[in-house]
Structure formats: C-alpha cells, structure tokens
CSV table of C-alpha atoms and ligand atoms in Angstrom, one decimal:
chain,number,residue,atom,x,y,z
A,1,MET,CA,0.2,46.7,56.2
A,2,SER,CA,-1.7,47.5,52.8
A,3,TRP,CA,-1.6,45.1,50.2
A,4,VAL,CA,0.7,46.9,48.0
A,5,THR,CA,3.5,47.2,50.7
A,6,SER,CA,3.4,43.5,51.7
A,7,ARG,CA,3.4,42.4,48.0
A,8,ALA,CA,5.7,45.1,46.1
A,9,ARG,CA,9.5,44.7,46.4
A,10,PRO,CA,10.5,46.2,49.6
A,11,ASP,CA,13.2,48.3,48.2
A,12,ILE,CA,10.8,49.8,45.7
A,13,VAL,CA,8.2,50.5,48.9
A,14,ALA,CA,11.5,52.2,50.7
A,15,LEU,CA,12.5,53.9,47.9
A,16,GLU,CA,12.9,57.8,48.3
A,17,PRO,CA,11.3,59.0,44.7
A,18,TYR,CA,13.7,60.8,42.4
A,19,ARG,CA,12.5,64.9,42.7
A,20,HIS,CA,12.2,66.3,39.6
A,21,ALA,CA,12.2,70.3,39.2
A,22,ALA,CA,9.0,71.9,40.7
A,23,TRP,CA,6.2,72.1,38.3
A,24,GLU,CA,5.1,75.9,38.7
A,25,PRO,CA,3.8,77.4,35.4
A,26,GLY,CA,3.5,81.0,36.5
A,27,LEU,CA,6.9,81.2,37.4
A,28,ALA,CA,9.7,81.5,35.1
A,29,ARG,CA,12.1,78.5,35.3
A,30,LEU,CA,15.5,79.0,36.2
A,31,HIS,CA,15.5,75.8,38.1
A,32,ALA,CA,15.6,72.8,35.1
A,33,ASN,CA,18.8,73.9,33.1
A,34,GLU,CA,16.7,74.3,30.0
A,35,LEU,CA,17.2,76.8,26.9
A,36,PRO,CA,15.1,79.9,27.7
A,37,TRP,CA,14.2,80.1,24.0
A,38,ARG,CA,12.3,77.9,21.2
A,39,THR,CA,14.3,76.1,18.6
A,40,PRO,CA,13.1,77.2,15.2
A,41,GLY,CA,10.6,74.7,13.8
A,42,ASP,CA,9.1,74.1,17.1
A,43,ASP,CA,5.6,74.6,16.3
A,44,SER,CA,4.2,73.0,19.9
A,45,GLN,CA,2.2,75.4,22.2
A,46,ASP,CA,4.3,75.2,25.3
A,47,GLY,CA,7.5,75.1,23.6
A,48,LEU,CA,9.8,71.8,23.5
A,49,ASN,CA,12.9,73.7,24.9
A,50,ARG,CA,10.7,73.0,28.4
A,51,TYR,CA,10.3,69.7,30.0
A,52,PRO,CA,6.6,68.5,30.3
A,53,GLU,CA,4.9,68.3,33.1
A,54,PRO,CA,5.4,65.1,34.8
A,55,GLN,CA,2.1,63.1,34.5
A,56,PRO,CA,0.4,66.4,33.5
A,57,ARG,CA,-2.7,67.1,35.1
A,58,ALA,CA,-5.0,68.3,31.9
A,59,LEU,CA,-3.9,64.8,30.5
A,60,ILE,CA,-4.7,62.9,33.4
A,61,GLU,CA,-8.3,64.7,33.6
A,62,ARG,CA,-9.2,64.0,30.1
A,63,LEU,CA,-7.9,60.1,30.5
A,64,ALA,CA,-10.2,60.0,33.7
A,65,ALA,CA,-13.4,61.4,31.6
A,66,LEU,CA,-12.4,58.5,28.7
A,67,TYR,CA,-12.0,55.3,31.0
A,68,ARG,CA,-14.8,56.8,34.1
A,69,SER,CA,-12.2,56.5,36.4
A,70,PRO,CA,-11.0,59.1,39.3
A,71,THR,CA,-8.1,61.0,38.5
A,72,GLU,CA,-6.0,59.2,41.5
A,73,THR,CA,-6.5,56.2,40.0
A,74,LEU,CA,-4.7,56.8,36.6
A,75,LEU,CA,-1.2,56.3,35.6
A,76,ALA,CA,-0.1,58.0,32.4
A,77,THR,CA,2.2,55.6,30.4
A,78,ARG,CA,4.4,55.2,27.4
A,79,GLY,CA,2.2,53.0,26.0
A,80,SER,CA,0.8,50.1,27.8
A,81,ASP,CA,4.2,48.3,27.1
A,82,GLU,CA,5.4,50.5,29.8
A,83,ALA,CA,2.8,49.6,32.1
A,84,ILE,CA,3.9,46.0,31.9
A,85,ASP,CA,7.4,46.8,32.7
A,86,LEU,CA,6.5,49.2,35.3
A,87,LEU,CA,4.3,46.5,37.0
A,88,THR,CA,7.0,43.8,36.7
A,89,ARG,CA,9.9,46.0,37.8
A,90,ALA,CA,7.9,47.0,40.9
A,91,PHE,CA,6.2,44.1,42.1
A,92,CYS,CA,9.3,41.3,40.9
A,93,ARG,CA,12.5,40.7,42.7
A,94,ALA,CA,15.2,39.6,40.1
A,95,GLY,CA,15.8,35.9,40.7
A,96,GLU,CA,13.0,35.4,43.1
A,97,ASP,CA,9.8,36.1,42.2
A,98,ALA,CA,7.8,34.6,39.4
A,99,VAL,CA,4.6,36.1,37.1
A,100,VAL,CA,2.0,34.0,35.3
A,101,VAL,CA,1.0,34.7,31.7
A,102,CYS,CA,-1.4,32.7,29.8
A,103,PRO,CA,-0.2,31.5,26.4
A,104,PRO,CA,-0.5,32.0,23.3
A,105,THR,CA,-0.4,35.5,24.5
A,106,PHE,CA,0.9,39.1,24.2
A,107,GLY,CA,4.4,38.6,24.3
A,108,MET,CA,5.7,41.8,26.3
A,109,TYR,CA,4.4,40.2,29.5
A,110,ALA,CA,7.0,36.9,29.5
A,111,ALA,CA,9.5,39.8,27.7
A,112,ALA,CA,9.2,42.2,30.6
A,113,ALA,CA,9.7,39.4,33.2
A,114,ARG,CA,12.8,37.9,31.7
A,115,ILE,CA,14.5,41.7,31.4
A,116,GLN,CA,13.3,41.9,35.3
A,117,GLY,CA,14.9,38.4,36.0
A,118,ALA,CA,11.5,36.8,37.1
A,119,ARG,CA,10.5,33.6,36.2
A,120,VAL,CA,7.6,33.2,33.8
A,121,VAL,CA,4.8,30.5,34.6
A,122,GLY,CA,3.0,29.3,31.9
A,123,VAL,CA,-0.8,28.3,32.1
A,124,PRO,CA,-2.1,27.6,28.4
A,125,LEU,CA,-5.5,29.0,27.8
A,126,LEU,CA,-7.4,26.3,26.5
A,127,SER,CA,-7.3,25.8,22.8
A,128,GLU,CA,-10.2,22.9,22.8
A,129,ARG,CA,-12.6,25.6,24.3
A,130,GLY,CA,-11.8,28.8,22.1
A,131,PHE,CA,-8.7,29.3,24.1
A,132,ALA,CA,-10.6,30.5,27.1
A,133,LEU,CA,-8.8,30.9,30.5
A,134,ASP,CA,-8.2,28.1,32.9
A,135,ALA,CA,-9.2,30.0,35.7
A,136,HIS,CA,-8.3,27.0,38.2
A,137,ALA,CA,-4.8,26.3,37.0
A,138,VAL,CA,-4.1,29.9,37.0
A,139,LEU,CA,-5.2,30.1,40.7
A,140,ARG,CA,-3.3,26.6,41.3
A,141,ALA,CA,-0.3,28.1,39.7
A,142,CYS,CA,0.0,31.2,42.1
A,143,GLY,CA,2.7,30.1,44.6
A,144,SER,CA,3.9,32.6,47.0
A,145,ASP,CA,6.5,33.8,44.4
A,146,VAL,CA,3.9,35.0,42.1
A,147,LYS,CA,3.3,38.7,42.2
A,148,LEU,CA,1.7,39.2,38.6
A,149,VAL,CA,-0.7,37.3,36.6
A,150,PHE,CA,-1.1,38.7,33.0
A,151,LEU,CA,-4.8,38.7,31.6
A,152,CYS,CA,-5.2,39.8,28.2
A,153,SER,CA,-8.9,40.6,26.9
A,154,PRO,CA,-9.4,40.2,24.0
A,155,ASN,CA,-6.5,38.0,23.9
A,156,ASN,CA,-3.6,39.0,21.3
A,157,PRO,CA,-3.2,36.9,18.9
A,158,THR,CA,-6.2,34.7,19.4
A,159,GLY,CA,-9.0,37.3,19.4
A,160,ASN,CA,-11.2,35.9,22.2
A,161,LEU,CA,-12.7,37.9,25.5
A,162,LEU,CA,-11.6,36.2,28.6
A,163,ALA,CA,-14.3,35.6,31.1
A,164,ALA,CA,-12.1,37.2,33.6
A,165,GLU,CA,-14.6,38.3,35.6
A,166,ALA,CA,-15.3,35.0,37.0
A,167,LEU,CA,-11.7,35.1,38.5
A,168,ILE,CA,-11.0,38.8,39.3
A,169,PRO,CA,-13.8,41.3,40.8
A,170,ARG,CA,-12.9,44.8,41.0
A,171,ALA,CA,-10.3,44.4,43.6
A,172,PRO,CA,-7.6,46.3,45.3
A,173,ASN,CA,-4.8,44.2,43.5
A,174,LEU,CA,-6.0,44.9,40.1
A,175,ALA,CA,-4.3,46.7,37.2
A,176,ILE,CA,-6.3,47.5,34.0
A,177,LEU,CA,-4.2,48.6,30.9
A,178,ARG,CA,-5.7,50.6,28.3
A,179,THR,CA,-4.1,52.0,25.4
A,180,LEU,CA,-5.0,54.7,22.7
A,181,SER,CA,-2.9,52.7,20.4
A,182,LYS,CA,-5.6,50.6,18.6
A,183,ALA,CA,-8.9,51.8,18.4
A,184,HIS,CA,-8.1,55.3,18.7
A,185,GLY,CA,-5.4,55.3,16.1
A,186,LEU,CA,-2.9,57.0,18.1
A,187,ALA,CA,-0.1,54.2,18.2
A,188,GLY,CA,2.5,56.6,17.3
A,189,ALA,CA,1.6,59.0,20.3
A,190,ARG,CA,2.7,56.5,22.4
A,191,LEU,CA,0.1,56.8,25.3
A,192,GLY,CA,-1.3,54.1,27.4
A,193,THR,CA,-3.3,54.2,31.0
A,194,LEU,CA,-2.8,52.3,33.7
A,195,ILE,CA,-6.0,52.1,36.1
A,196,ALA,CA,-5.8,50.9,39.6
A,197,GLU,CA,-6.1,51.4,43.2
A,198,PRO,CA,-4.0,54.8,44.5
A,199,ASP,CA,-1.7,53.3,46.3
A,200,ILE,CA,-0.4,51.2,43.1
A,201,ILE,CA,-0.3,54.5,41.4
A,202,ALA,CA,1.8,56.0,43.9
A,203,LEU,CA,4.2,52.9,44.1
A,204,LEU,CA,4.5,53.1,39.9
A,205,ARG,CA,5.1,56.6,40.1
A,206,LYS,CA,8.4,56.2,42.0
A,207,VAL,CA,9.6,53.9,39.3
A,208,ILE,CA,8.3,55.9,36.0
A,209,ALA,CA,10.4,58.4,34.6
A,210,PRO,CA,9.4,62.0,35.5
A,211,TYR,CA,9.0,63.1,32.3
A,212,ALA,CA,7.7,59.5,30.1
A,213,ILE,CA,5.1,61.5,28.2
A,214,THR,CA,6.1,64.0,25.8
A,215,GLN,CA,5.3,67.7,25.3
A,216,GLN,CA,3.7,66.7,21.8
A,217,THR,CA,1.8,63.8,22.7
A,218,VAL,CA,0.3,65.9,25.8
A,219,GLU,CA,-0.9,68.5,23.2
A,220,LEU,CA,-1.9,65.9,20.8
A,221,VAL,CA,-4.1,64.2,22.9
A,222,LEU,CA,-5.6,67.2,24.4
A,223,ARG,CA,-6.3,68.4,21.2
A,224,VAL,CA,-7.7,65.7,19.7
A,225,LEU,CA,-9.8,63.5,22.5
A,226,GLY,CA,-13.0,65.2,22.5
A,227,SER,CA,-16.5,64.4,21.3
A,228,PRO,CA,-16.1,64.4,17.5
A,229,HIS,CA,-12.9,62.2,17.9
A,230,LEU,CA,-15.3,59.4,20.3
A,231,ALA,CA,-17.9,59.5,17.5
A,232,GLN,CA,-15.2,58.9,14.7
A,233,VAL,CA,-13.6,56.2,17.0
A,234,ARG,CA,-17.1,54.1,17.1
A,235,ARG,CA,-17.6,54.7,13.4
A,236,ARG,CA,-14.3,53.4,12.4
A,237,VAL,CA,-14.5,50.7,15.1
A,238,GLY,CA,-17.9,49.9,13.2
A,239,GLU,CA,-16.1,49.8,10.1
A,240,ILE,CA,-13.1,47.8,11.1
A,241,LEU,CA,-15.8,45.0,12.3
A,242,ALA,CA,-17.5,44.9,9.3
A,243,GLU,CA,-14.4,44.5,7.2
A,244,ARG,CA,-13.4,41.9,9.4
A,245,GLU,CA,-16.4,39.6,9.1
A,246,ARG,CA,-16.3,40.2,5.4
A,247,LEU,CA,-12.4,39.0,5.2
A,248,ARG,CA,-12.8,36.2,7.7
A,249,GLY,CA,-15.9,35.0,5.8
A,250,ALA,CA,-13.9,35.2,2.4
A,251,ILE,CA,-10.8,33.7,3.7
A,252,ALA,CA,-12.8,30.9,5.2
A,253,ARG,CA,-14.2,29.7,2.0
A,254,SER,CA,-10.7,29.4,0.4
A,255,PRO,CA,-9.7,25.4,0.0
A,256,GLN,CA,-6.2,26.8,1.4
A,257,THR,CA,-7.7,27.9,4.8
A,258,ILE,CA,-8.4,25.2,7.5
A,259,ARG,CA,-10.2,27.2,9.7
A,260,VAL,CA,-11.1,31.0,10.5
A,261,LEU,CA,-11.1,32.1,14.2
A,262,PRO,CA,-13.5,33.9,15.7
A,263,SER,CA,-12.5,37.5,16.9
A,264,GLU,CA,-13.8,40.2,18.8
A,265,ALA,CA,-10.6,42.4,17.8
A,266,ASN,CA,-9.2,44.4,14.8
A,267,PHE,CA,-7.3,41.1,14.0
A,268,PHE,CA,-8.1,37.3,13.8
A,269,LEU,CA,-6.2,33.9,13.1
A,270,VAL,CA,-6.3,31.7,10.3
A,271,ARG,CA,-5.2,28.3,10.3
A,272,LEU,CA,-3.8,27.4,6.9
A,273,ARG,CA,-2.9,24.3,5.0
A,274,ASP,CA,0.6,26.0,3.8
A,275,PRO,CA,1.3,29.3,5.9
A,276,ALA,CA,4.6,29.8,4.8
A,277,LEU,CA,3.3,29.9,1.0
A,278,ALA,CA,0.6,32.2,2.1
A,279,LEU,CA,2.9,34.5,3.9
A,280,GLY,CA,5.0,34.8,1.0
A,281,ARG,CA,2.2,35.5,-1.3
A,282,ALA,CA,1.0,38.0,1.3
A,283,ARG,CA,4.7,39.8,0.8
A,284,GLU,CA,4.6,39.5,-2.9
A,285,ALA,CA,1.4,41.6,-2.9
A,286,GLY,CA,3.1,44.2,-0.5
A,287,LEU,CA,1.5,43.0,2.6
A,288,LEU,CA,2.6,41.9,6.0
A,289,VAL,CA,1.0,39.7,8.2
A,290,ARG,CA,1.9,38.2,11.3
A,291,ASP,CA,3.8,34.8,11.5
A,292,VAL,CA,2.6,33.6,14.8
A,293,ARG,CA,3.6,29.8,13.9
A,294,GLY,CA,6.1,29.8,17.0
A,295,LEU,CA,3.2,30.1,19.6
A,296,PRO,CA,2.0,27.2,21.3
A,297,GLY,CA,-1.0,25.6,19.5
A,298,LEU,CA,-0.6,27.8,16.6
A,299,ALA,CA,2.0,25.9,14.3
A,300,ASP,CA,-0.4,26.5,11.3
A,301,ALA,CA,-1.8,29.9,11.9
A,302,LEU,CA,-1.2,33.5,10.8
A,303,ARG,CA,-2.5,36.8,12.2
A,304,VAL,CA,-4.4,39.1,10.2
A,305,THR,CA,-5.0,42.9,11.2
A,306,VAL,CA,-8.0,44.4,9.7
A,307,GLY,CA,-6.7,47.1,7.0
A,308,THR,CA,-8.5,49.4,4.5
A,309,PRO,CA,-11.2,47.6,2.4
A,310,GLU,CA,-8.6,48.3,-0.6
A,311,GLN,CA,-5.8,46.4,1.6
A,312,ASN,CA,-8.2,43.6,2.7
A,313,GLU,CA,-9.1,42.8,-1.2
A,314,ARG,CA,-5.3,42.7,-2.0
A,315,LEU,CA,-4.8,40.2,0.7
A,316,LEU,CA,-7.8,38.2,-0.9
A,317,GLU,CA,-6.7,38.1,-4.4
A,318,ALA,CA,-2.9,37.5,-3.1
A,319,TRP,CA,-4.6,34.0,-0.9
A,320,GLU,CA,-6.8,33.1,-4.0
B,1,PLP,C1,-1.3,46.6,21.4
B,1,PLP,C2,-0.9,45.8,22.1
B,1,PLP,C3,-0.6,46.3,23.5
B,1,PLP,C4,0.8,47.2,23.3
B,1,PLP,O1,-0.1,48.7,23.5
B,1,PLP,P1,0.7,50.1,23.7
B,1,PLP,O2,-0.3,50.7,24.4
B,1,PLP,O3,1.1,50.6,22.1
B,1,PLP,O4,2.1,49.7,24.2
B,1,PLP,C5,-0.3,45.7,24.7
B,1,PLP,N1,-1.3,44.9,25.0
B,1,PLP,C6,-1.9,44.1,24.3
B,1,PLP,C7,-2.5,42.8,24.4
B,1,PLP,C8,-2.0,44.6,22.5
B,1,PLP,O5,-2.9,44.1,21.7
C-alpha cells in the first residue's frame, strides 16, 4: 500500500472520479451542453461559451517551468486557499482526524479543518525565539489521528522563515503550496499551485472541481508569465524589500512603537503602545492595516503590508 492510500480518507481513495466532458480541441463540441456562439463582449481567445480545459496542459507546463518541478507533480488550484481545503478534505475524516497548526499563523488552515470537521491541534511557535518552529513539540503532537501538519514560511503574520528543513526533507508525504497572488501580483486571478508526489496529485484531482481554473485566468497567465514578467517580479520584490526596511526603520523610531519585528516577507508586525489608536489613525488617513490582536502572543500587534512609497509615507504621517 502506498503512503497516500494508507493515510488518505478511504472513501476518497475508493472514489470513482467524476467524468468531465472529453477534452478534444480538434473536434466540434456537441457533448457539453454549451452554447455554440460567443457572447458579445467576450474578448477571450478561446471563447467563454466553452468550458475550460481541466488542469490545462499549457498552464501546467508553464507552472512546471516556473517552479522547476515535473508536470505530474503539479495541481493548479483556485489560489493556494483551495489547495489547503483540498488537502484537508482528502485526508481528514470528519469527527475522527486532526491537523496540526503552529499559531500565530495563517488562519485558513484551522478554518478549512473546522469546515471539514477535523480537530485542530495548536503547537505554538516560540515567540521568545523569534517565532521559531518548535519541531520537537510538533512531532510529539502527531498522534495517529493527525493527518496534516501545516507549516507556513515565511510565516503569516509574523514574517519569519521557518527552519522547516530540520523537520521535513523532500519526502513522499510533503506538499508545497505556491501562489501567484503575492510577488507575481495576480491575487485577483486566483491561481495557486500544489506541488507533491504524483499519487497525491492523482488523489486531489478526484476532489477538485473539474473546471476550477477559469478560461480568463488560463489565458492571462499564459500571456503574462514569461521572462519580462519574471524580470519585473524581481525588480518589484527588490523595491518592496527596500520600502519594507525604510518603513520598519521609520516606525521603529516612533515613541508609540514598542518593537518592529524583523520580516522576510512583504509585511511585518509592529507592537504598539496603543494599537487601537494606531488603527484609527490609519483609517482616518484612508489606510487599512491588519488587526492581529486576537492571535496568540500578539495582543499589542498590527500587521502592515508594504505599499507604494506614497502610501507608506501616508502611514508614517498618520502614525507620527
Ligand atoms: C496570502 C496567503 C495565502 C493565500 O494565497 P492564495 O493563493 O491567494 O489563495 C495562502 N497562504 C499564505 C501563508 C498566505 O500568506
């Protein structure tokens, strides 16, 4: 028995997947109950009157090149949020299984588990050690009912990298989630990629909606995701990092600030004497920052995403 068939939900392993209409672009489609004409205003290349190709070949090849991983190890998802949900649904039996999360961390892991009826086991990051992963405690928490361990790096909202390689070398039970939403600037297109061994991909393909990725997203990503785009991503990441350090430095000098945390991401945490006041001041200046005070160990913290230089300047003025 493979690792996947021994750990995934037995009913999903046994599931006969839904058979979508065959994808044969050379033939006229009288098999999918689509309208044969385009709708006026539809300026897509292939026509939105047609269902898109499930797990589009050309898109998967482009993502395989981007992430330097073979096509059979990739699943394209509606953002990595959907990948979190698919993993949880495919591996956790409601009322029986559990997931491990390391708070304070990205909220969707616990949300997906609760929706699926899986128990959430929290193994806190070590706040006194810069929110480092407590790898031994994670391993101790992995009882036989634990099917997934979610590790987030750089961790959201704390911004630090996890030294996760201590815990998980490349392994048959590892799934990596990537997204075009952040550095690639395509959050609205909703495209994530799950990278894992082919038997995990095959399992998740039984669960994912057949037409998860819209034709508009497929066409946009194929048009955009080339070498000029990648050069621009590198430039913009550089700009964001420079702005992040400028903003962190300026906020650190304010008497209102207790501490600005280091960050490896396009956001950072700031601990403030009066976070409620700072939230209000930001809003009055037309700016939203994230209230993370409800998360463990962050009762005095706000999360700031690095904006344009002009927006960052406005935040500094609002917090002066
Ligand atoms: C932003 C973010 C996501 C969501 O990504 P999408 O691909 O837009 O769904 C997932 N995980 C983490 C850690 C994030 O910061």
